Structures are given as C-alpha cells and as structure tokens.
Amino acid sequence: MKLLPRKFSVPPNYVGYVFRQNRFDAKLGPGIYRFFDPLEEVRMVFLPTTIKIQNVVNQEVLTKDNIALRFSYFIEYRINDPDKYIAHFDVHTNFHNFVGAYESEQVMHNLTQVHLRDQISQVASEDLNDRRAELLNVVPDTLRREVGEYGIELIRLMLRDVTFPKTIQDLFARHLEAKIRAKTDLENARTAVATARALKNAAELMKDDENIKFFQLLETITKIADKGKHTFVIGDLQQGGLNLRK
C-alpha cells in the first residue's frame, strides 16, 4: 500500500482521462496531477489532439474502362471529440499510450477506401493522371460525417501515386511517343511550308530584276569557266562588246 500521492503528467496537446476502479472519474487537460491511490486503482488514458497522418498503400481498383491499377494515399486527421473516440475504441489495453490508434486507422482506411474506389471507377485510365487533382480536391460531407461519428475530424486526403500494370505503362509510353513524333512532324511541315513560301516570294521579287539577272549570268559564266579555257562575248559584236577570256 502506498501512502504518498501518485503523480500523473498529461503532455501538451493531449487529453487525459482518469479511471478509478475501471470507471471514468475525470477528464484532464495538460498538466501534472497527484491522486491519493494507496491501492493503485487509478489509471489514466492519454489521447493526442494534434494532426496525424496515416499512409494507405497498394489499394487495387478498376477504372471506368476496366483497367486494374494500384494507388496509395495519405489521410490527414485529428481527434476532435475525445469523448466519442473513447466510446468507440478500446482505450483500456494500455493506459499510458495513445491507444485505439490501430482500430481508428482501420475505420478511416475502410471508409476512405470505399470513397476513393467509387471516384476512380468513374474515370477512364487515360484521363486519370490529368484528373488526379480533382479526385481528392474536397473531402465529401458524407465522408466527414461518417468519420466524425467516431470523434475524428478528417482534414484532407492526398493521393500519393497511381501505378498501372506494366503492359498498360508500355501502351501509354508508345502513345506518348506517337503524340510527340506527330507534333514534331507537324512542326517540320510548318517550317517547310514557311520556307517554300519565303522562297516563292523571293523568286517573285527577283524574276524581273535586271541586276539579279546579270549576277546570275556572271555566276553561270564562272561555273563554265572553271571547267576549261573559254572566251565569252557579252553584248553586240559590232559595238565591241565585253570580251571575257579564261
């Protein structure tokens, strides 16, 4: 038998529930408390009120076009009503730890999984990546109420990743490759059309220009002269035209 008071410490951001002889006795906030407990019949349960994150991985689902995939997501939550929480979960197995966490996480896992499966099943696999931000943009009120019945506030859901089967990944890769190649071919075609249009416009400008014609003639003569010795006469012979020899 202990004659000195027992000391209990409730950490910050926790709520303490005191049970005497397995019956609820008091609800305490953060602080240090002493109880006269000669028969050691007093126990205390601590529940955190801070935000927690639960990771749910490798959940299988079928998309709208019947493609099987796996997805993982986060659940951000907190205990906002400890009284309800204690009423729904076993908090008496270990009085000095955050207990009931496994059971509560199983409840959230099951409820959120049903919600996400329903949402993903309405989206085609090809559109899933583009619409993944929409899937968890807002937590539905129905899901909040269902979780709230257990004294838990569901703050938000975060889709972490989506994994398609290897065969579907290969198909998506080939589809993306074809789209990139088609885009490149289109750009090349546009460049070729623009170049042809520019050349046509330049040809239209040059066809009646006497100076251009003269330079073209000189270029032709130069190419011919490079192949041997030639004599070129430009102009009227009677007027002593320009005599070019090489």
Tab-separated table of C-alpha atoms in Angstrom, residues 10-185:
chain	number	residue	atom	x	y	z
A	10	VAL	CA	-0.603	14.995	-19.166
A	11	PRO	CA	1.699	16.209	-22.005
A	12	PRO	CA	0.908	19.293	-24.114
A	13	ASN	CA	-1.632	18.697	-26.916
A	14	TYR	CA	-3.036	15.681	-25.095
A	15	VAL	CA	-6.209	14.991	-23.128
A	16	GLY	CA	-6.091	12.775	-20.061
A	17	TYR	CA	-8.929	10.506	-18.939
A	18	VAL	CA	-8.770	9.267	-15.357
A	19	PHE	CA	-10.341	5.915	-14.490
A	20	ARG	CA	-10.720	4.708	-10.906
A	21	GLN	CA	-11.560	1.043	-10.454
A	22	ASN	CA	-12.162	0.858	-14.249
A	23	ARG	CA	-14.822	3.567	-14.064
A	24	PHE	CA	-14.481	7.015	-15.600
A	25	ASP	CA	-13.515	9.585	-12.947
A	26	ALA	CA	-12.235	12.795	-14.581
A	27	LYS	CA	-11.115	14.464	-17.823
A	28	LEU	CA	-7.913	16.481	-17.568
A	29	GLY	CA	-6.023	18.929	-19.758
A	30	PRO	CA	-2.220	19.251	-19.993
A	31	GLY	CA	-0.527	19.476	-16.594
A	32	ILE	CA	0.772	17.499	-13.619
A	33	TYR	CA	-1.733	15.880	-11.251
A	34	ARG	CA	-1.500	13.940	-7.997
A	35	PHE	CA	-4.011	11.390	-6.743
A	36	PHE	CA	-4.148	9.575	-3.441
A	37	ASP	CA	-4.185	5.982	-4.617
A	38	PRO	CA	-2.995	3.595	-1.894
A	39	LEU	CA	-4.401	0.534	-3.689
A	40	GLU	CA	-3.150	1.630	-7.159
A	41	GLU	CA	-6.643	1.642	-8.598
A	42	VAL	CA	-6.244	4.844	-10.631
A	43	ARG	CA	-5.353	4.658	-14.308
A	44	MET	CA	-5.058	7.378	-16.954
A	45	VAL	CA	-5.527	7.324	-20.726
A	46	PHE	CA	-3.827	9.911	-22.935
A	47	LEU	CA	-5.262	10.963	-26.317
A	48	PRO	CA	-3.447	13.380	-28.688
A	49	THR	CA	-5.306	16.337	-30.183
A	50	THR	CA	-2.667	17.183	-32.791
A	51	ILE	CA	-2.879	16.390	-36.522
A	52	LYS	CA	-1.831	12.877	-37.537
A	53	ILE	CA	-1.077	11.419	-40.974
A	54	GLN	CA	-1.923	7.861	-41.971
A	55	ASN	CA	-0.361	6.283	-45.068
A	56	VAL	CA	-2.501	3.826	-47.071
A	57	VAL	CA	-0.639	1.900	-49.797
A	58	ASN	CA	-1.257	-0.554	-52.648
A	59	GLN	CA	-5.018	-0.346	-52.951
A	60	GLU	CA	-6.414	-2.100	-56.028
A	61	VAL	CA	-9.231	-0.628	-58.099
A	62	LEU	CA	-10.759	-0.865	-61.581
A	63	THR	CA	-11.073	2.266	-63.709
A	64	LYS	CA	-14.082	3.129	-65.846
A	65	ASP	CA	-12.555	1.240	-68.802
A	66	ASN	CA	-11.824	-1.816	-66.586
A	67	ILE	CA	-8.073	-1.256	-66.200
A	68	ALA	CA	-6.736	-2.638	-62.898
A	69	LEU	CA	-4.339	-0.340	-61.065
A	70	ARG	CA	-2.914	0.316	-57.623
A	71	PHE	CA	-2.982	3.606	-55.751
A	72	SER	CA	-1.638	4.991	-52.486
A	73	TYR	CA	-2.802	7.984	-50.493
A	74	PHE	CA	-2.432	9.897	-47.226
A	75	ILE	CA	-5.114	10.639	-44.635
A	76	GLU	CA	-4.659	13.771	-42.550
A	77	TYR	CA	-6.819	13.695	-39.413
A	78	ARG	CA	-7.082	14.511	-35.730
A	79	ILE	CA	-9.178	13.511	-32.730
A	80	ASN	CA	-11.592	16.410	-32.318
A	81	ASP	CA	-14.004	14.724	-29.901
A	82	PRO	CA	-12.097	12.528	-27.420
A	83	ASP	CA	-15.334	11.550	-25.634
A	84	LYS	CA	-16.730	9.956	-28.799
A	85	TYR	CA	-13.351	8.407	-29.572
A	86	ILE	CA	-13.183	6.658	-26.199
A	87	ALA	CA	-16.762	5.460	-26.603
A	88	HIS	CA	-15.988	3.732	-29.923
A	89	PHE	CA	-12.469	2.317	-29.477
A	90	ASP	CA	-10.684	0.131	-26.946
A	91	VAL	CA	-8.541	2.531	-24.941
A	92	HIS	CA	-8.065	0.298	-21.911
A	93	THR	CA	-5.458	-2.170	-23.131
A	94	ASN	CA	-2.549	0.160	-22.392
A	95	PHE	CA	-3.451	3.162	-20.282
A	96	HIS	CA	-0.255	5.151	-20.751
A	97	ASN	CA	-0.023	5.291	-24.527
A	98	PHE	CA	-2.052	6.586	-27.465
A	99	VAL	CA	-4.318	3.573	-27.676
A	100	GLY	CA	-7.053	2.652	-30.086
A	101	ALA	CA	-4.960	4.085	-32.943
A	102	TYR	CA	-4.900	0.848	-34.927
A	103	GLU	CA	-8.676	0.428	-34.716
A	104	SER	CA	-9.363	4.055	-35.644
A	105	GLU	CA	-6.945	3.886	-38.582
A	106	GLN	CA	-8.687	0.747	-39.805
A	107	VAL	CA	-12.023	2.588	-39.717
A	108	MET	CA	-10.597	5.538	-41.677
A	109	HIS	CA	-8.861	3.181	-44.075
A	110	ASN	CA	-12.092	1.346	-44.887
A	111	LEU	CA	-14.289	4.444	-45.183
A	112	THR	CA	-11.867	6.452	-47.331
A	113	GLN	CA	-11.018	3.441	-49.479
A	114	VAL	CA	-14.686	2.984	-50.422
A	115	HIS	CA	-14.914	6.674	-51.326
A	116	LEU	CA	-11.763	6.645	-53.490
A	117	ARG	CA	-12.684	3.396	-55.223
A	118	ASP	CA	-16.021	4.905	-56.192
A	119	GLN	CA	-14.360	8.047	-57.568
A	120	ILE	CA	-11.597	6.294	-59.521
A	121	SER	CA	-14.056	3.790	-61.006
A	122	GLN	CA	-15.794	6.709	-62.741
A	123	VAL	CA	-12.625	7.911	-64.527
A	124	ALA	CA	-11.077	6.385	-67.664
A	125	SER	CA	-7.490	5.236	-67.233
A	126	GLU	CA	-6.223	7.601	-69.940
A	127	ASP	CA	-7.686	10.613	-68.103
A	128	LEU	CA	-6.667	9.586	-64.603
A	129	ASN	CA	-3.354	11.436	-64.403
A	130	ASP	CA	-4.911	14.645	-65.719
A	131	ARG	CA	-7.788	14.448	-63.247
A	132	ARG	CA	-5.980	13.142	-60.165
A	133	ALA	CA	-6.093	16.600	-58.541
A	134	GLU	CA	-9.889	16.600	-58.836
A	135	LEU	CA	-10.315	13.251	-57.094
A	136	LEU	CA	-9.300	14.494	-53.647
A	137	ASN	CA	-9.835	18.205	-54.084
A	138	VAL	CA	-12.607	18.318	-51.477
A	139	VAL	CA	-13.478	15.746	-48.825
A	140	PRO	CA	-17.210	14.956	-49.227
A	141	ASP	CA	-19.508	15.941	-46.367
A	142	THR	CA	-20.858	12.395	-46.173
A	143	LEU	CA	-17.360	11.019	-45.565
A	144	ARG	CA	-16.661	13.722	-42.958
A	145	ARG	CA	-19.865	12.835	-41.115
A	146	GLU	CA	-19.135	9.097	-41.189
A	147	VAL	CA	-15.669	9.609	-39.710
A	148	GLY	CA	-16.953	12.286	-37.339
A	149	GLU	CA	-19.227	9.739	-35.654
A	150	TYR	CA	-16.046	8.204	-34.205
A	151	GLY	CA	-14.800	11.523	-32.807
A	152	ILE	CA	-12.321	12.024	-35.682
A	153	GLU	CA	-12.036	15.048	-37.953
A	154	LEU	CA	-10.934	14.172	-41.474
A	155	ILE	CA	-8.940	17.190	-42.632
A	156	ARG	CA	-7.916	16.106	-46.118
A	157	LEU	CA	-6.979	13.202	-48.375
A	158	MET	CA	-3.860	13.308	-50.547
A	159	LEU	CA	-3.409	10.935	-53.492
A	160	ARG	CA	0.265	9.972	-53.444
A	161	ASP	CA	0.748	7.808	-56.533
A	162	VAL	CA	-1.040	5.681	-59.105
A	163	THR	CA	0.622	2.568	-60.543
A	164	PHE	CA	-0.599	0.949	-63.764
A	165	PRO	CA	0.275	-2.621	-64.869
A	166	LYS	CA	3.467	-2.948	-66.920
A	167	THR	CA	1.579	-3.683	-70.154
A	168	ILE	CA	-0.548	-0.538	-69.742
A	169	GLN	CA	2.557	1.530	-68.963
A	170	ASP	CA	4.125	0.327	-72.219
A	171	LEU	CA	0.983	1.258	-74.157
A	172	PHE	CA	0.935	4.717	-72.599
A	173	ALA	CA	4.639	5.153	-73.432
A	174	ARG	CA	4.064	4.248	-77.094
A	175	HIS	CA	1.025	6.501	-77.240
A	176	LEU	CA	3.040	9.397	-75.812
A	177	GLU	CA	5.888	8.688	-78.232
A	178	ALA	CA	3.454	8.766	-81.175
A	179	LYS	CA	1.998	12.081	-79.981
A	180	ILE	CA	5.457	13.633	-79.663
A	181	ARG	CA	6.501	12.327	-83.085
A	182	ALA	CA	3.303	13.664	-84.673
A	183	LYS	CA	3.884	17.044	-83.063
A	184	THR	CA	7.480	17.100	-84.340
A	185	ASP	CA	6.362	16.141	-87.855
